mmCIF file of C-alpha atoms and ligand atoms in Angstrom:
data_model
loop_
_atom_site.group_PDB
_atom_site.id
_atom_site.type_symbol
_atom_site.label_atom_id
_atom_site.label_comp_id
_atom_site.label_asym_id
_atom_site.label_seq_id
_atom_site.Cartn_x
_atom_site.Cartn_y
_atom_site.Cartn_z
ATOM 1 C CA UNK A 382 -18.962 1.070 -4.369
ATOM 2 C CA UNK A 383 -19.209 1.849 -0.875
ATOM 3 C CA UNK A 384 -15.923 1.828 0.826
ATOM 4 C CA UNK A 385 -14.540 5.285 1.041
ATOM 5 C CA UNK A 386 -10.859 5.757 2.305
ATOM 6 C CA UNK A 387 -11.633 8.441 4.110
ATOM 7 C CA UNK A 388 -12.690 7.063 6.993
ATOM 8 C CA UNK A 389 -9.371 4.931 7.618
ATOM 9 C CA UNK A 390 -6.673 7.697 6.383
ATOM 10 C CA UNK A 391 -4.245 7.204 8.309
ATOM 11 C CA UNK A 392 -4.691 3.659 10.089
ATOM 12 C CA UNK A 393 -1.948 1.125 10.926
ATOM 13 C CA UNK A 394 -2.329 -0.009 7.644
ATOM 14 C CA UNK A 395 -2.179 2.783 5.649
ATOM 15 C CA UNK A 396 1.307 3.340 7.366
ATOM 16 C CA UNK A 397 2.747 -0.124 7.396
ATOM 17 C CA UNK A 398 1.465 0.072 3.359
ATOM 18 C CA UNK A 399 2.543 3.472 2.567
ATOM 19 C CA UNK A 400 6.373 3.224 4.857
ATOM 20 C CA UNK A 401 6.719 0.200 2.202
ATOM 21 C CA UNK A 402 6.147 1.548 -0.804
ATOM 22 C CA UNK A 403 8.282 4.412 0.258
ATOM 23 C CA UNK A 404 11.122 1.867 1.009
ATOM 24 C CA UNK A 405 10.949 0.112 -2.368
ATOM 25 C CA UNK A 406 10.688 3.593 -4.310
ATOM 26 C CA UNK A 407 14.135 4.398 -2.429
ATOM 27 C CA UNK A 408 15.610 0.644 -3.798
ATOM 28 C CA UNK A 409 14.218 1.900 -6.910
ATOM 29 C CA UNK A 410 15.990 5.568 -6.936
ATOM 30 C CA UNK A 411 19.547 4.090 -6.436
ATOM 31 C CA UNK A 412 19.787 2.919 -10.145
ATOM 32 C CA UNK A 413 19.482 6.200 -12.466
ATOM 33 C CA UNK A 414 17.442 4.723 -14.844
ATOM 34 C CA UNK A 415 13.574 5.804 -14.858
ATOM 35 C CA UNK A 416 10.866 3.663 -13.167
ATOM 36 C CA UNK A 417 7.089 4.216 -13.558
ATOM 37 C CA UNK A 418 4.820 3.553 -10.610
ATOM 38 C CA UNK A 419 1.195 2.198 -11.360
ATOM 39 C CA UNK A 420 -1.065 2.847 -8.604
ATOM 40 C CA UNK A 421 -4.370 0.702 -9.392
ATOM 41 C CA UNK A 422 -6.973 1.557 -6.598
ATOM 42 C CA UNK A 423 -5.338 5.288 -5.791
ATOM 43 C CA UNK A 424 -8.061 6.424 -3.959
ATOM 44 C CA UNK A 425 -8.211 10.520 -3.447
ATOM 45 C CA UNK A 426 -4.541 11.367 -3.045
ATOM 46 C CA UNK A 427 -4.834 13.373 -0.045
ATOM 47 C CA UNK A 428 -6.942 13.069 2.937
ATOM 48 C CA UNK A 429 -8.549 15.405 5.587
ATOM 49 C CA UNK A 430 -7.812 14.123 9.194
ATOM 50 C CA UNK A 431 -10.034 16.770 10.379
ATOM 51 C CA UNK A 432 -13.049 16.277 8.018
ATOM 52 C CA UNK A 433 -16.015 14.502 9.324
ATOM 53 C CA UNK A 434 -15.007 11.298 8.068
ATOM 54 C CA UNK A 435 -11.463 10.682 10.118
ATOM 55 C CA UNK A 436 -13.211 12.496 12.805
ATOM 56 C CA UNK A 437 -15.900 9.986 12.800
ATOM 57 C CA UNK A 438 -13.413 6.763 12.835
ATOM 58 C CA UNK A 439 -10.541 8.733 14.836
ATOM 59 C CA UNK A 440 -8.546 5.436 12.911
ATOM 60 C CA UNK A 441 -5.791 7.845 12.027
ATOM 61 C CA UNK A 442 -4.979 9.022 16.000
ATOM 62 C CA UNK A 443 -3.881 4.963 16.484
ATOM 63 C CA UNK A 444 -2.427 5.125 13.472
ATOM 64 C CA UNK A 445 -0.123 8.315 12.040
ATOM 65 C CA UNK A 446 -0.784 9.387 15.768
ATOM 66 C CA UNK A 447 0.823 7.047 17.904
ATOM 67 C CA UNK A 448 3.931 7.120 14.999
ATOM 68 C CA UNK A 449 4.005 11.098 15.827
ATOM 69 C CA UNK A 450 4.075 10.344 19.450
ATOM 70 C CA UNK A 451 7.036 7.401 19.526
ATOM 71 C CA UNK A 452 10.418 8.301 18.998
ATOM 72 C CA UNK A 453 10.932 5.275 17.491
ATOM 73 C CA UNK A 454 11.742 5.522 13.739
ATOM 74 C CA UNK A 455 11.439 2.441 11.315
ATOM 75 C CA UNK A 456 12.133 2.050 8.308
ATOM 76 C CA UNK A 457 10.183 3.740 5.326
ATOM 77 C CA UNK A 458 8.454 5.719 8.311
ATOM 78 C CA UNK A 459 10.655 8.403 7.783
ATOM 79 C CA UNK A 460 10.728 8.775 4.025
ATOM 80 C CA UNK A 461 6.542 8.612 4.776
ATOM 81 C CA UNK A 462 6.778 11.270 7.150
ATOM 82 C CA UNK A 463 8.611 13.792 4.824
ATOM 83 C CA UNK A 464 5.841 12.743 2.144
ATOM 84 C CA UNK A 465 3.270 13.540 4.485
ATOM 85 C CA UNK A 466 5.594 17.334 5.183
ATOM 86 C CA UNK A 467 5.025 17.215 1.597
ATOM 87 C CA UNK A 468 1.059 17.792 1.462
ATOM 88 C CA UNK A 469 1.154 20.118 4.878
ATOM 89 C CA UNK A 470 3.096 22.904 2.662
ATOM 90 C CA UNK A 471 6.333 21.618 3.575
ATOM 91 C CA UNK A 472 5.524 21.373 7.955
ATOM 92 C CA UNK A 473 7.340 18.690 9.611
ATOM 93 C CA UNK A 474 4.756 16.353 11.372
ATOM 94 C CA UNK A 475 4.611 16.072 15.084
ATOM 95 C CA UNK A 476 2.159 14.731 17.938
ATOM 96 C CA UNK A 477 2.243 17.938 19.435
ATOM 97 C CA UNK A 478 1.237 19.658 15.802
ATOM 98 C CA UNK A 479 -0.110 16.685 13.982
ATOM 99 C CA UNK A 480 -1.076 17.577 10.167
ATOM 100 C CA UNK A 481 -4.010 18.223 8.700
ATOM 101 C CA UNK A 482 -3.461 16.506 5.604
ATOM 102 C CA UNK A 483 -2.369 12.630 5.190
ATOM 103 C CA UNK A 484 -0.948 11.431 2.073
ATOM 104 C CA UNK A 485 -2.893 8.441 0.236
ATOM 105 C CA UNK A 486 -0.908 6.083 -1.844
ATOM 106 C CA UNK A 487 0.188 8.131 -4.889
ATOM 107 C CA UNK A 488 0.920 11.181 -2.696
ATOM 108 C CA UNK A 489 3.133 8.843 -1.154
ATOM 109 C CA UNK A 490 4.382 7.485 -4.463
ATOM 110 C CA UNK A 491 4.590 11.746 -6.407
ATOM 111 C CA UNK A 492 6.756 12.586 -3.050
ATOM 112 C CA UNK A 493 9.572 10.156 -4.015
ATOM 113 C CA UNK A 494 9.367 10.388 -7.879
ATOM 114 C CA UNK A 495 12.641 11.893 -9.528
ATOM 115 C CA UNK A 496 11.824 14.361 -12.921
ATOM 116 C CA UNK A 497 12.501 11.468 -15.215
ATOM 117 C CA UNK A 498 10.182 9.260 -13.640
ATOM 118 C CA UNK A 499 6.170 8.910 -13.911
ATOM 119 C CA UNK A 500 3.136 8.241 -12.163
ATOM 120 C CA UNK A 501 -0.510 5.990 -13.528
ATOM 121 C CA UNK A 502 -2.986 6.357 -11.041
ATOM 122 C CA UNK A 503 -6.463 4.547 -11.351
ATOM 123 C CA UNK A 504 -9.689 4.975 -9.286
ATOM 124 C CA UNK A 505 -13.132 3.819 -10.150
ATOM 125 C CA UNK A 506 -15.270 5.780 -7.982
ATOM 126 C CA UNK A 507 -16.937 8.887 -9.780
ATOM 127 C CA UNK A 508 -16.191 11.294 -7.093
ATOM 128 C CA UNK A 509 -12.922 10.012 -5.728
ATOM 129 C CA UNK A 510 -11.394 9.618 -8.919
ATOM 130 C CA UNK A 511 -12.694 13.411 -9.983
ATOM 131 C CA UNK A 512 -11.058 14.371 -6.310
ATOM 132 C CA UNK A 513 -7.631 12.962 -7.685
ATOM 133 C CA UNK A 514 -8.154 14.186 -11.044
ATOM 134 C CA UNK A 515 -7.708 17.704 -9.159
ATOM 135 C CA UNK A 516 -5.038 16.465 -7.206
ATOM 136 C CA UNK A 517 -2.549 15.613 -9.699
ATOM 137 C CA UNK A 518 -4.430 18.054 -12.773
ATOM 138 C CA UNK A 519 -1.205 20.059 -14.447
ATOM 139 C CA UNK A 520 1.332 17.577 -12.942
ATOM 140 C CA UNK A 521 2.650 16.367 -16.313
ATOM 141 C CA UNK A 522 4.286 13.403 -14.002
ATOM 142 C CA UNK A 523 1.003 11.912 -13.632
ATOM 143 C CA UNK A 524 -1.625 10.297 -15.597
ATOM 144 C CA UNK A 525 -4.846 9.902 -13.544
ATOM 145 C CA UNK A 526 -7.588 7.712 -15.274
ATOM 146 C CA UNK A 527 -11.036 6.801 -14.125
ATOM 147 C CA UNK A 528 -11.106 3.201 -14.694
ATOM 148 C CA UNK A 529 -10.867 -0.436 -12.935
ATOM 149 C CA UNK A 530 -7.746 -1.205 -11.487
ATOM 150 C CA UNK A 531 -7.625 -4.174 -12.792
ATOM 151 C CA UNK A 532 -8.258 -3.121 -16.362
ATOM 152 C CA UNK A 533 -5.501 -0.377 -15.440
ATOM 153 C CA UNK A 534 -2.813 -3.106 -14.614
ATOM 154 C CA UNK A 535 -3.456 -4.774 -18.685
ATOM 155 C CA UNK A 536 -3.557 -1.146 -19.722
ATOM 156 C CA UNK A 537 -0.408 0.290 -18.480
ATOM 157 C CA UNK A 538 1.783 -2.455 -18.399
ATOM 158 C CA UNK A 539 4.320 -2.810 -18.928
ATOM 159 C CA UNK A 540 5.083 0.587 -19.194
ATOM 160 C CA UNK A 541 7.755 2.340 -21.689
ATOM 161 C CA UNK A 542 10.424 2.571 -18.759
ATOM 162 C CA UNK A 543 10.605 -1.484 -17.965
ATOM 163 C CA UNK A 544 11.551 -0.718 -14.420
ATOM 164 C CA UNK A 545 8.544 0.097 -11.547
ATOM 165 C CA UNK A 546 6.614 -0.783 -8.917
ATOM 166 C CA UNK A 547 2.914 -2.027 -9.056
ATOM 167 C CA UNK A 548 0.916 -0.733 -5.824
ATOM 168 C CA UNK A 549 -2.653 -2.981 -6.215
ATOM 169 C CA UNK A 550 -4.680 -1.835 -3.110
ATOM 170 C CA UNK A 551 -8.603 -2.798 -3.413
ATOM 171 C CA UNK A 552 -11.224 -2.274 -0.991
ATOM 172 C CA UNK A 553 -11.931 -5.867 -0.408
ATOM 173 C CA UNK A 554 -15.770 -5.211 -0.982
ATOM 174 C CA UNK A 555 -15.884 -8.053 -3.396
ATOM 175 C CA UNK A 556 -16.245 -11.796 -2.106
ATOM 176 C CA UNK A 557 -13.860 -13.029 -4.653
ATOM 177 C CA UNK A 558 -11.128 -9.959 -4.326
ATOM 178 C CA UNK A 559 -8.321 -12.420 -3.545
ATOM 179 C CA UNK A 560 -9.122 -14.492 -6.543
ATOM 180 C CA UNK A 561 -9.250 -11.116 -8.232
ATOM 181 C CA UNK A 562 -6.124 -10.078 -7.060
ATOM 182 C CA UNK A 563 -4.393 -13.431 -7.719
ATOM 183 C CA UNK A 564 -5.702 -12.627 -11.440
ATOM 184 C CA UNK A 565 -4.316 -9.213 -11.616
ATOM 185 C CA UNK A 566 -0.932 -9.884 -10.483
ATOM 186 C CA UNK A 567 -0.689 -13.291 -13.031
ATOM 187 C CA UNK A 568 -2.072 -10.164 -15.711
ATOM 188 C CA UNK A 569 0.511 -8.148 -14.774
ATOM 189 C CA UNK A 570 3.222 -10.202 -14.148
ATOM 190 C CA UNK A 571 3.148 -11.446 -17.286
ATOM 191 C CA UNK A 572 3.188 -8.112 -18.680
ATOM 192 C CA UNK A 573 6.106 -7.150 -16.568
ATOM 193 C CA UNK A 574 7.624 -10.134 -15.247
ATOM 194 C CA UNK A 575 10.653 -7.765 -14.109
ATOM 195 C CA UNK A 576 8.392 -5.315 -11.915
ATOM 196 C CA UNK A 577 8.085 -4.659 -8.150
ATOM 197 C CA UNK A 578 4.730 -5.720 -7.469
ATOM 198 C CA UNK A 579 2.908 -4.958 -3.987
ATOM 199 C CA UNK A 580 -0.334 -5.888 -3.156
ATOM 200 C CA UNK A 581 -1.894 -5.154 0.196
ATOM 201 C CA UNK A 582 -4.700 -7.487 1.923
ATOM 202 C CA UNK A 583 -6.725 -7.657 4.941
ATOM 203 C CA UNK A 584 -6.907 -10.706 7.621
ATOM 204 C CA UNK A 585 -9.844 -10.678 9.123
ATOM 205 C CA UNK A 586 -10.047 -14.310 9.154
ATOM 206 C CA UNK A 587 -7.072 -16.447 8.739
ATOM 207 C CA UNK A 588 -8.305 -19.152 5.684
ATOM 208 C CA UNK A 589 -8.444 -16.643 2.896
ATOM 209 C CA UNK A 590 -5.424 -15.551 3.881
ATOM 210 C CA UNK A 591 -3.590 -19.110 3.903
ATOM 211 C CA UNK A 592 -6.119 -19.745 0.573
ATOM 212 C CA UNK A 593 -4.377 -16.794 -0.731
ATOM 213 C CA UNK A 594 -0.647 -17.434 0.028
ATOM 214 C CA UNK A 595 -0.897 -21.151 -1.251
ATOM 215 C CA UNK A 596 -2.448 -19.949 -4.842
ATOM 216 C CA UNK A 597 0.524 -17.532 -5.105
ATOM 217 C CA UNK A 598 3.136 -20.096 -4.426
ATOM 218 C CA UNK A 599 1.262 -22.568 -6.529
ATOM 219 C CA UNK A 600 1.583 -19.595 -9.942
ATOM 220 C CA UNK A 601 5.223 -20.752 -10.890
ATOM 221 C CA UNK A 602 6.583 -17.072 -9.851
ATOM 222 C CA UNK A 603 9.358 -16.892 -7.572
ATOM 223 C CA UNK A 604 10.716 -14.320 -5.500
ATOM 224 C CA UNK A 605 7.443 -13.427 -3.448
ATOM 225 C CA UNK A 606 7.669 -11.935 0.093
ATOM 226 C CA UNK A 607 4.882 -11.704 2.905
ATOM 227 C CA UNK A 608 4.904 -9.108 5.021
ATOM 228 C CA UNK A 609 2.095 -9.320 7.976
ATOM 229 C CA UNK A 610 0.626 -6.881 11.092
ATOM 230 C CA UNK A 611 -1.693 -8.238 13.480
ATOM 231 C CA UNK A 612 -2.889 -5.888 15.513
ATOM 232 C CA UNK A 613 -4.988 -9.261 17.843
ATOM 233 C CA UNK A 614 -5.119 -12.709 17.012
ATOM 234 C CA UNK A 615 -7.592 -12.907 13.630
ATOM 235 C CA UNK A 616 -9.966 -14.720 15.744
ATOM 236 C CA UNK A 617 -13.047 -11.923 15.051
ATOM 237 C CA UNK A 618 -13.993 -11.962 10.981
ATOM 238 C CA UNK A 619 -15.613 -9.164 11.173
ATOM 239 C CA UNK A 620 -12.683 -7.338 12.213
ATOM 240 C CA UNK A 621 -9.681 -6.002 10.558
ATOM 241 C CA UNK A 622 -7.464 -7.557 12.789
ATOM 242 C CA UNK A 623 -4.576 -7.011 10.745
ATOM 243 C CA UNK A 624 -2.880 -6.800 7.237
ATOM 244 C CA UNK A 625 -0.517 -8.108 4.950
ATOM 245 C CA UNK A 626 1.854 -7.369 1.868
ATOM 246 C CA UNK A 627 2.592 -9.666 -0.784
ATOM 247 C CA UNK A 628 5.694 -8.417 -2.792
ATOM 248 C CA UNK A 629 6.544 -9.996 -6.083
ATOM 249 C CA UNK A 630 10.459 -9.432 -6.972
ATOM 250 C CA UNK A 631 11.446 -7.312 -3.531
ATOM 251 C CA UNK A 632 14.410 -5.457 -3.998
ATOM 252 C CA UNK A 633 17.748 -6.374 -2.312
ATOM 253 C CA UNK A 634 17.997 -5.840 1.257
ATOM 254 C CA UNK A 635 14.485 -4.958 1.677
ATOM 255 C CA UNK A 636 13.507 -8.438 3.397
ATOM 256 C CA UNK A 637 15.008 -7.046 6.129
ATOM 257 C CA UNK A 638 14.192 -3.883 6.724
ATOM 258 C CA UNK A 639 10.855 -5.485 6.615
ATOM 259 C CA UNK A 640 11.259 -7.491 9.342
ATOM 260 C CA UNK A 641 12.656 -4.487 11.068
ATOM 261 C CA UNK A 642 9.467 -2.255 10.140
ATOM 262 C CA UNK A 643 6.917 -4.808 11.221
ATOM 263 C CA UNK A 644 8.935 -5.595 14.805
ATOM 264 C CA UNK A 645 8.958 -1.412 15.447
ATOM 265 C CA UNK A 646 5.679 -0.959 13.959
ATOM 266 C CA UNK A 647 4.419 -3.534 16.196
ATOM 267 C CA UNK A 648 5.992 -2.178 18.921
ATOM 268 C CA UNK A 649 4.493 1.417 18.722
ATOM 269 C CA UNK A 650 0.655 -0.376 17.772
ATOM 270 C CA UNK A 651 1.103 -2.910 20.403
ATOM 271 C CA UNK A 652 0.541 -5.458 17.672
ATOM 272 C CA UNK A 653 0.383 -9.440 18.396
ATOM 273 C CA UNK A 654 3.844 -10.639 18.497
ATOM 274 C CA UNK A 655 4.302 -12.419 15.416
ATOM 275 C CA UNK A 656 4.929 -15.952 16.093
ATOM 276 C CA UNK A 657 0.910 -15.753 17.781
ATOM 277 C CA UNK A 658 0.469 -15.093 14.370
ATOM 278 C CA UNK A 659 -0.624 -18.658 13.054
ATOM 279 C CA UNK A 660 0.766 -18.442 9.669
ATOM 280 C CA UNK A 661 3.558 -21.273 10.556
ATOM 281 C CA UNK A 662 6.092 -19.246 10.296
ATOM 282 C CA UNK A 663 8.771 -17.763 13.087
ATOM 283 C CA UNK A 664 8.414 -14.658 11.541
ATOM 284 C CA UNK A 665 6.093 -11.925 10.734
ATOM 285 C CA UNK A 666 7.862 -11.418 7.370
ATOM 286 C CA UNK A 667 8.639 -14.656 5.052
ATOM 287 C CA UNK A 668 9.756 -16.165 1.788
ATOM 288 C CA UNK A 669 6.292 -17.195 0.473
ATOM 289 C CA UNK A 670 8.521 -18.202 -2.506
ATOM 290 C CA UNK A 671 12.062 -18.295 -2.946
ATOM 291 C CA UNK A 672 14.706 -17.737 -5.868
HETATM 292 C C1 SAM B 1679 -8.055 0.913 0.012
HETATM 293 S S1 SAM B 1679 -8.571 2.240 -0.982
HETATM 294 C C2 SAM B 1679 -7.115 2.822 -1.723
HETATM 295 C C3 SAM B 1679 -6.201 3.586 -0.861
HETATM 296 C C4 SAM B 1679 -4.991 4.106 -1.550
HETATM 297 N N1 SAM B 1679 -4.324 3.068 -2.347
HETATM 298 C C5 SAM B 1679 -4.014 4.626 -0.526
HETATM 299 O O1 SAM B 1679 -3.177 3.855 -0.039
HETATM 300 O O2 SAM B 1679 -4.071 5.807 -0.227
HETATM 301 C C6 SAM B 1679 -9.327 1.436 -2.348
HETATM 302 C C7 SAM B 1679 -9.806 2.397 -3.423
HETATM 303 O O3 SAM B 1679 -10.192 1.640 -4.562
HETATM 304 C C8 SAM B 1679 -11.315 2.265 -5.161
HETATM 305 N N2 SAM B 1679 -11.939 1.215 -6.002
HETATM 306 C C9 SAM B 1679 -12.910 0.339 -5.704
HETATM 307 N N3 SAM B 1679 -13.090 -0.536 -6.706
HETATM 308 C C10 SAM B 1679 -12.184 -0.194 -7.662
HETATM 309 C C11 SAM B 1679 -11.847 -0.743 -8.929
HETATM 310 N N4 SAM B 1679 -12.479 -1.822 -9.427
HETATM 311 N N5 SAM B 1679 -10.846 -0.167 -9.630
HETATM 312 C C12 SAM B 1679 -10.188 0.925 -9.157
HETATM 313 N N6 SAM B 1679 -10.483 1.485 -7.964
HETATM 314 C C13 SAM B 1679 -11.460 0.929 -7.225
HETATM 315 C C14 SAM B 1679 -12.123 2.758 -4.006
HETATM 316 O O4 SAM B 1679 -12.987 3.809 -4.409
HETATM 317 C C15 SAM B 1679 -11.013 3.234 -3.040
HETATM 318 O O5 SAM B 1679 -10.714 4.587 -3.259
#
């Protein structure tokens, strides 16, 4: 296990991932009933910018930093930006005072949770997962585990409150993780057939990718959504060029505030415009499946 967060913290990605999972836990607050979220691969919780690590990468001053400086304002980014307030003792964000602290995943996740509603966390590294033991330890909101993410997803779901999001965000250090993460979301779907499920991927290259998006299509579920930022044309495979979403049973409405969060995004990354994309489509955001 050698990928450590840390050193991206920040990145495009982590804010085109984390103003989406903020958007869906919003579609998720407007019924009253309780939701659980299950964050597989949670990482720390909370990151440093100004320890070594971001230092070293400086990932999160083209990521959260460029967001600081526009005055542009997409969708999720907001709700993301009061989450990151959230782990800065309550100080708004801004390029002029940017924060110390960045909010991982389930940061992002405890910052929109409502007292009836509940938190599973997993991480499998020794230290990380000790790191968000701390994080979360007296929170009775949150149930932090040590364990595989994938075991966590057979584990946890579905979980008592039938209503929730599934975040499953892996390092992508294995050579199978798609097939992996294909498996995970057929585990868990079948668990919780009725759940939001997100899963986040690289493109480096684009065949995995495509590999990827026909094997979902092909799993009889319906209602999947792609969701795509390419920062240059994925022409380098060595490179994270860009990334994607898959969500499994979107909320209403939030197909397009997706489209309007990857066009603005874009916009303040100076991402590829999306139709250079080469996935086929018009569109950086598309009905892998339908109804
Ligand atoms: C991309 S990072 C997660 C970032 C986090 N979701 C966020 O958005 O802030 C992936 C994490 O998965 C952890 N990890 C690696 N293999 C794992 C596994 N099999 N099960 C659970 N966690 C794992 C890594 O230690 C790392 O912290």
């Amino acid at each position: 296990m050698n990928y450590r967060h840390a050193f991206h913290a920040g990145n495009f990605a982590d804010i085109f991932k984390h103003a989406v999972i903020a958007l869906v836990l919003e579609y998720l607050k407007q019924k009253d009933t309780p939701f659980a979220v299950v964050d597989t691969h949670a990482g720390l919780g909370r990151y440093d910018l100004t320890a070594d690590e971001a230092e070293r990468t400086g990932e999160w001053r083209s990521g959260l930093g460029r967001v600081l400086a526009s005055s542009a304002r997409p969708p999720g980014v907001a709700l993301l930006l009061k989450a990151v307030a959230a782990v800065n003792g309550g100080q708004k964000p801004t390029a002029a005072r940017p924060p110390r602290w960045y909010p991982g995943s389930p940061r992002v996740a405890r910052a929109a949770l409502r007292a009836k509603d509940r938190l599973f966390a997993a991480e499998l590294h020794p230290e990380d997962s000790r790191a968000l033991e701390r994080e979360f330890g007296g929170d009775g909101h949150v149930v932090v585990k040590r364990m595989d993410g994938y075991e966590a997803i057979k584990a946890w779901l579905p979980p008592k409150e039938r209503r929730g999001m599934v975040l499953v965000d892996p390092p992508f250090e294995r050579k199978d993780e798609f097939a992996a993460l294909l498996k995970g979301l057929k585990d868990g779907y079948r668990r919780f057939a009725t759940g939001v499920f997100v899963l986040w991927y690289p493109i480096k290259d684009r065949r995995p990718v495509d590999g990827f998006h026909k094997n979902l299509a092909a799993t009889g579920m319906r209602r999947i959504l792609a969701a795509e930022l390419l920062l240059r044309p994925p022409s380098d495979p060595e490179t994270l060029n860009g990334c994607g979403l898959v969500i499994v049973n979107p909320p209403w409405k939030l197909e397009s505030d997706l489209a309007c969060l990857v066009a603005e995004l874009g916009e303040i990354f100076d991402a590829v415009p999306p139709k250079r994309s080469g996935h086929g489509q018009s569109s950086a955001v598309w009905r892998l499946v339908g109804e």
